[in-house]
Coordinates of C-alpha atoms in Angstrom, one line a residue:
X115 CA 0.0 0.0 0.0
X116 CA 1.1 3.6 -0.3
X117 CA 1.4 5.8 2.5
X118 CA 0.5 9.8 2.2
X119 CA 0.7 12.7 4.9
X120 CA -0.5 16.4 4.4
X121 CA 1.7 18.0 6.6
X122 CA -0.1 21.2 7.8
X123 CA 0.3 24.8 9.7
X124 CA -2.6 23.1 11.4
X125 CA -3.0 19.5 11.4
X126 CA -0.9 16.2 10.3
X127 CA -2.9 13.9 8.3
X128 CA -2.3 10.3 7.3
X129 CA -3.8 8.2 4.2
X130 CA -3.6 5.0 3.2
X131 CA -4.0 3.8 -0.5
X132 CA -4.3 0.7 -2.0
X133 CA -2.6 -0.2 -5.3
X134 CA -6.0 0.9 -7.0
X135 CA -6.4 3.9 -4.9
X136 CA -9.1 2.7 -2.4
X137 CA -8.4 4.5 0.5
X138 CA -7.6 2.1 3.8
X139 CA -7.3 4.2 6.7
X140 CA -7.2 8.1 7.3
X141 CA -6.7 9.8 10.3
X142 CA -4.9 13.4 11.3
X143 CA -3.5 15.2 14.7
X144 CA -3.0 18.8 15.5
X145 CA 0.3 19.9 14.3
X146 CA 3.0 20.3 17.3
X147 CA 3.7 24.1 15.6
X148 CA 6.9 25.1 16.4
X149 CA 8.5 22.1 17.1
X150 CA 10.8 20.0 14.7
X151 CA 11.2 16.6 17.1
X152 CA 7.6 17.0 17.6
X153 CA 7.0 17.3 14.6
X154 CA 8.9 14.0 13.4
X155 CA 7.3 12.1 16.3
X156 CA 4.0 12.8 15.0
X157 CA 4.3 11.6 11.4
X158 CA 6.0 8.7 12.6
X159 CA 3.3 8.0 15.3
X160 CA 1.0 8.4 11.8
X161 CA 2.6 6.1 10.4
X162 CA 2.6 3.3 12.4
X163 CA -1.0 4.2 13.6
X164 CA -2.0 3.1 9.4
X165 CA 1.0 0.3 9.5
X166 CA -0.8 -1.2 12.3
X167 CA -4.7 -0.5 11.9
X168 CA -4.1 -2.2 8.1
X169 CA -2.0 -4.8 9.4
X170 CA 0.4 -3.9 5.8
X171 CA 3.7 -2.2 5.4
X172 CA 4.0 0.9 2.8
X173 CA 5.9 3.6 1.2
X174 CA 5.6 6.9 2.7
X175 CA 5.2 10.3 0.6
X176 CA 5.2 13.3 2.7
X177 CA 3.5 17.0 1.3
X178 CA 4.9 19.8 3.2
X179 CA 4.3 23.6 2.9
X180 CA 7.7 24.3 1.4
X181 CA 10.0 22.7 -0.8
X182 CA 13.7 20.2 -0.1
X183 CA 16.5 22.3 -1.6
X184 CA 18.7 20.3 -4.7
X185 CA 21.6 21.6 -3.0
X186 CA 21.3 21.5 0.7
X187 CA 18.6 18.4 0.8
X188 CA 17.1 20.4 3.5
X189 CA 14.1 22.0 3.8
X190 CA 12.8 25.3 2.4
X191 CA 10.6 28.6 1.7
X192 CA 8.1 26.8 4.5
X193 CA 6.0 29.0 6.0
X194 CA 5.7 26.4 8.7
X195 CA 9.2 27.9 9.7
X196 CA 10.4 25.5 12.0
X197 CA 11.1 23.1 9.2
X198 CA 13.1 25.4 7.5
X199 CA 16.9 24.3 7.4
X200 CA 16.1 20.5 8.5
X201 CA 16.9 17.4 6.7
X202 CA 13.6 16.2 6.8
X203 CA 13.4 13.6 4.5
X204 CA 16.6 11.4 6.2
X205 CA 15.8 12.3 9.9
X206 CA 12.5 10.5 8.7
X207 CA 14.0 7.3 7.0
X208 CA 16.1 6.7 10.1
X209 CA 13.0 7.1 12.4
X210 CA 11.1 4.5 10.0
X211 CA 13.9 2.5 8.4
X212 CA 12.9 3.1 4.7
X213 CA 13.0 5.7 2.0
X214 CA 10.7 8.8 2.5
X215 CA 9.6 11.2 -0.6
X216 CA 8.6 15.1 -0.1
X217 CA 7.2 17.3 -1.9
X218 CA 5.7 20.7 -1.6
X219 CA 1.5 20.2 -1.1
X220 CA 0.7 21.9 -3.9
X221 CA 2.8 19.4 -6.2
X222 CA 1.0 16.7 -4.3
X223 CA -2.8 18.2 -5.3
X224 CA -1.4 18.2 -8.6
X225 CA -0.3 14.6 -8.5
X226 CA -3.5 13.5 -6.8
X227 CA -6.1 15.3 -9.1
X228 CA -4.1 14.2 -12.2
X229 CA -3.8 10.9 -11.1
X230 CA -7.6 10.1 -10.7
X231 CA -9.0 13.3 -10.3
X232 CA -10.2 16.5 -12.4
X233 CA -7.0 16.6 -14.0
X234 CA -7.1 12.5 -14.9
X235 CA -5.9 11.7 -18.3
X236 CA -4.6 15.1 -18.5
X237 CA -0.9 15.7 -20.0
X238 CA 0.3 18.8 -17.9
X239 CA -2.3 19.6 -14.8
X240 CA -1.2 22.8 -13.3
X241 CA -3.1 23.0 -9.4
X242 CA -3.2 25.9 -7.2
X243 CA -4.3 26.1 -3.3
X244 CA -5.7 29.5 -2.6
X245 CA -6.3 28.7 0.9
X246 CA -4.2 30.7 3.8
X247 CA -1.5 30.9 1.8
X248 CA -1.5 30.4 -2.1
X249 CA 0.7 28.2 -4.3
X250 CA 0.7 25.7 -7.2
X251 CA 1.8 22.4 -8.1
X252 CA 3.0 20.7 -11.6
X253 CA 1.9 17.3 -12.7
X254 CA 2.8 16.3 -16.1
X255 CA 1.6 12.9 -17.4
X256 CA 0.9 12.4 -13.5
X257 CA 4.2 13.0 -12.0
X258 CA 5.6 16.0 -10.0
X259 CA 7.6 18.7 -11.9
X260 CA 9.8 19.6 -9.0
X261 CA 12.5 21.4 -11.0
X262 CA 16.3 21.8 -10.6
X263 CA 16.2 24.5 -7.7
X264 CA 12.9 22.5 -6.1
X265 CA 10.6 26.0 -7.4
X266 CA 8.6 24.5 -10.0
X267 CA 5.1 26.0 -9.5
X268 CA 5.6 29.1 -6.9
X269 CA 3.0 31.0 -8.9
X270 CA 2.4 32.6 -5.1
X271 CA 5.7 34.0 -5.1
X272 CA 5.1 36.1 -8.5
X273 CA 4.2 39.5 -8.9
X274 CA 0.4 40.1 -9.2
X275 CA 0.9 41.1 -13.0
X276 CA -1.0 44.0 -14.8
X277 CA -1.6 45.7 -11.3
X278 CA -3.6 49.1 -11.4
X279 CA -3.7 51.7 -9.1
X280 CA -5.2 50.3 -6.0
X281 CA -3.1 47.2 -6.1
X282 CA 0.3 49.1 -6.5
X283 CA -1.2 50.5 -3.5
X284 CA -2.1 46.9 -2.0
X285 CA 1.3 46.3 -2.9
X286 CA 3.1 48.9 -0.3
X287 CA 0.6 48.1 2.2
X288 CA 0.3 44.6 2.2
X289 CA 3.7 42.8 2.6
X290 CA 4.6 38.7 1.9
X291 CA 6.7 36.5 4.8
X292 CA 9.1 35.6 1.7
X293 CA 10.3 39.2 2.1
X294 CA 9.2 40.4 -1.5
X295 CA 6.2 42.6 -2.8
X296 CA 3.0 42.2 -4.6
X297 CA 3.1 38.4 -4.2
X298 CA 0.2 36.9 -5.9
X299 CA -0.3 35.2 -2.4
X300 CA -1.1 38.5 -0.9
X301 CA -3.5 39.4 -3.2
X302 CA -5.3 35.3 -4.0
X303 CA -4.8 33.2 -0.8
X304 CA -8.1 33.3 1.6
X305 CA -5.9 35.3 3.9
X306 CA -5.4 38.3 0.8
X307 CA -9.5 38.0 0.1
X308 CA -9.6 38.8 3.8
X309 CA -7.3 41.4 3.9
X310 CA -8.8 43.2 1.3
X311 CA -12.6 43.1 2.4
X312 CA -11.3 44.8 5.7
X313 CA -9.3 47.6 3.5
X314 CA -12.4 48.6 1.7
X315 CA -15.0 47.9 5.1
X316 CA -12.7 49.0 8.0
X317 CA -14.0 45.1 9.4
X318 CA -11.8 42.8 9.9
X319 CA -13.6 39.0 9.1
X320 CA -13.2 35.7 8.1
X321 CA -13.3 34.2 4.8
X322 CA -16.3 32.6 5.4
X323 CA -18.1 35.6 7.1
X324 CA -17.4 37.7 3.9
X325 CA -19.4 35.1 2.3
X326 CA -22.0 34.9 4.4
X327 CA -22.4 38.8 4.3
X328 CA -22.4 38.6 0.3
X329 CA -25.4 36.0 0.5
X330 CA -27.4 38.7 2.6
X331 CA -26.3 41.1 -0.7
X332 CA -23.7 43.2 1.0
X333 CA -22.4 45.5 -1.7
X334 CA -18.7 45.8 -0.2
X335 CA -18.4 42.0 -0.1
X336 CA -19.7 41.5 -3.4
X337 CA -17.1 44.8 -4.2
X338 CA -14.1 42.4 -2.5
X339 CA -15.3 38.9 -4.1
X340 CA -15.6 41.1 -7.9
X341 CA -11.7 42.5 -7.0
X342 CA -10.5 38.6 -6.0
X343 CA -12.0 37.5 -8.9
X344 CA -10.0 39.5 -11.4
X345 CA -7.0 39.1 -9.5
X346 CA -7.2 35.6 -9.3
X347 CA -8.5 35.7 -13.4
X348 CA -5.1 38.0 -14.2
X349 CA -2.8 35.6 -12.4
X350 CA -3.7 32.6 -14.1
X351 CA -3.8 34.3 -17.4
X352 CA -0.1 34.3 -17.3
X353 CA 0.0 30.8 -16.7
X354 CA -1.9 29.9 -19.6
X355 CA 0.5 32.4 -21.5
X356 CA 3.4 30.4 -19.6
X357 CA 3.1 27.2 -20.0
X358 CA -0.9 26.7 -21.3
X359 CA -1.9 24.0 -19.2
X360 CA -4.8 21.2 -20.5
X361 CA -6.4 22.1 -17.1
X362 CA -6.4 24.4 -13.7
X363 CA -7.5 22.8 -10.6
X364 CA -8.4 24.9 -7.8
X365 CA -8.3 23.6 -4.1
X366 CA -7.9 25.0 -0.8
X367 CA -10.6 27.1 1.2
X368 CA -11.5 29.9 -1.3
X369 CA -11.9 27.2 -4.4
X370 CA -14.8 26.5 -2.2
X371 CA -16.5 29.4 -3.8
X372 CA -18.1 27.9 -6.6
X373 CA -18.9 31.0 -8.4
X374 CA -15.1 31.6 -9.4
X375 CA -15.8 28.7 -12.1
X376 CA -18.2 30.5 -13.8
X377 CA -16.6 34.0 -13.3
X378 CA -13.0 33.3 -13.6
X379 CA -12.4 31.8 -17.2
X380 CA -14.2 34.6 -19.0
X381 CA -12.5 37.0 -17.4
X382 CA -9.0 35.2 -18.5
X383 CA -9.5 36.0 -21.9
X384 CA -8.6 39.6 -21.4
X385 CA -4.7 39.0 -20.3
X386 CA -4.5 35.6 -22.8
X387 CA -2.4 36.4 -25.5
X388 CA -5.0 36.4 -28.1
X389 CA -7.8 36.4 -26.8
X390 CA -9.0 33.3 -26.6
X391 CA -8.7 30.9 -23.6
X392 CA -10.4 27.5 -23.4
X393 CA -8.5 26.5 -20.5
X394 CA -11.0 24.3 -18.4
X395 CA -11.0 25.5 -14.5
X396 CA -12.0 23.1 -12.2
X397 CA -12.3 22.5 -8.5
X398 CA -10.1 19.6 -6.9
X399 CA -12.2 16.5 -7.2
X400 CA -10.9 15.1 -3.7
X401 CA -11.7 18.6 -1.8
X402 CA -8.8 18.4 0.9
X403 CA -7.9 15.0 0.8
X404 CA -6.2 15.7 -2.9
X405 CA -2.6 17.0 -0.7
X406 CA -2.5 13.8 1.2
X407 CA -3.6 11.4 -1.7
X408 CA -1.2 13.2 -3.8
X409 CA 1.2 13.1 -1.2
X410 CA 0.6 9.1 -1.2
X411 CA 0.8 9.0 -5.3
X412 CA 4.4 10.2 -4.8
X413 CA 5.3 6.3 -5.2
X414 CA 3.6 5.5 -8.3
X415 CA 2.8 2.2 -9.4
X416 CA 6.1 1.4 -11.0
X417 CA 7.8 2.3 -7.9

């Protein structure tokens, strides 16, 4: 069987797949935030927990918020910061006597939803998480582009592109843990969608709560969800001008919103070279699970 876990800010999930992809076991823990040996334990204890409810052995893929570096084989640009600088992958094969594969979460959605998701049967799948942060995976013919520095697919860390006034103002105001400006991040994740409804309100709310206020017709969160939307339509413009995948797949927390699927591809059309854009955009078929089945489809069937 293959073993997947979604290492979170929040929580550590565990899956376990079968060779067809019938899941076996799931269960997840609260992530022991800031600390590494904590950390370790708890994927181990993971683990074990699906070794031992399953009564098999598997491989174990791993899908962390950052990336392991070519050159140092440690880990990093995690914003779960106490990874940062750790050789997670071998402190990990010591604690469970076998190999261990990483890979940044967003790769994993990529992996999973091409694999047997909305991307299946799909040459080059190109998945982004606009959840509390924002990022994006490769998966060509169902395998992980990971690239030669390990920062294949950091759409997040881009510049918002074609920004007007307001944003270059967003820009100055609003400022990204990588140490940059105008991240896409800033201006997609469900944290930027936040941030914005509370510069144009003076209220600071949740994700959801801006939602909630848009279903009782409030104009300024219709005003915020209209300013995400072509923010989020400009951004993956340029990937379609980049690298023009066969599909987008959306996950995390704001993909939730399933009005971006009928707004958003329209709107691409405008920053496509050409005009014309026929790029599907779907939501993740696995909702949440897609990081930790992904993260489990890191050992494919040929091993």
């Amino acid at each position: 069987m293959r073993i997947g876990i979604d290492l979170g800010g929040t929580k550590v999930e565990v899956i376990a797949l079968s060779d067809q992809g019938d899941e076996l076991f799931r269960y997840r823990v609260n992530t022991p935030r800031n600390d590494y040996p904590g950390t370790l334990q708890a994927i181990a204890d993971l683990v074990h927990r699906a070794e031992a409810h399953t009564g098999q052995t598997g491989s174990v893929g791993i899908g962390i918020p950052g990336t392991l570096s070519p050159v140092s084989h440690r880990v990093k640009n995690a914003n779960s910061t106490w990874l940062n600088g750790q050789p997670l992958d071998r402190d990990l094969a010591t604690m469970l006597q076998r190999e261990v594969r990483i890979a940044n979460d967003a790769n994993c959605l990529a992996v999973s939803e091409a694999v047997d998701g909305a991307g299946a049967g799909k040459a080059l799948v190109f998945a982004v998480i606009i959840g509390t942060g924002s990022g994006a995976g490769i998966a060509i013919n169902g395998a992980s582009r990971i690239g030669g520095n390990g920062n294949a697919g950091e759409w997040g860390h881009n510049p918002l592109p074609w920004m007007d006034e307001d944003e270059l103002r967003y820009r100055e105001e609003v400022s990204c843990y990588c140490g940059q400006k105008g991240c896409i991040e800033t201006f997609v994740s469900g944290t930027g969608f936040a941030t914005d409804y509370q510069r144009l309100s003076g209220t600071a709310r949740k994700g959801v709560e801006i939602m909630q206020q848009l279903a009782q017709q409030d104009p300024v969160a219709e005003l915020a969800l209209s300013r995400y939307e072509l923010r989020l339509a400009k951004s993956l413009a340029q990937v379609v001008n980049l690298l023009d995948p066969d599909v987008i797949v959306l996950g995390g927390g704001m993909s939730n919103v399933d009005r971006l699927y009928q707004t958003v591809p329209p709107l691409m059309k405008n920053w496509v070279f050409g005009g014309e854009c026929s790029t599907p955009v779907l939501k993740a078929q696995h909702g949440d699970s897609s990081g930790v089945r992904g993260a489990a489809w890191l050992w494919p069937l040929n091993g």
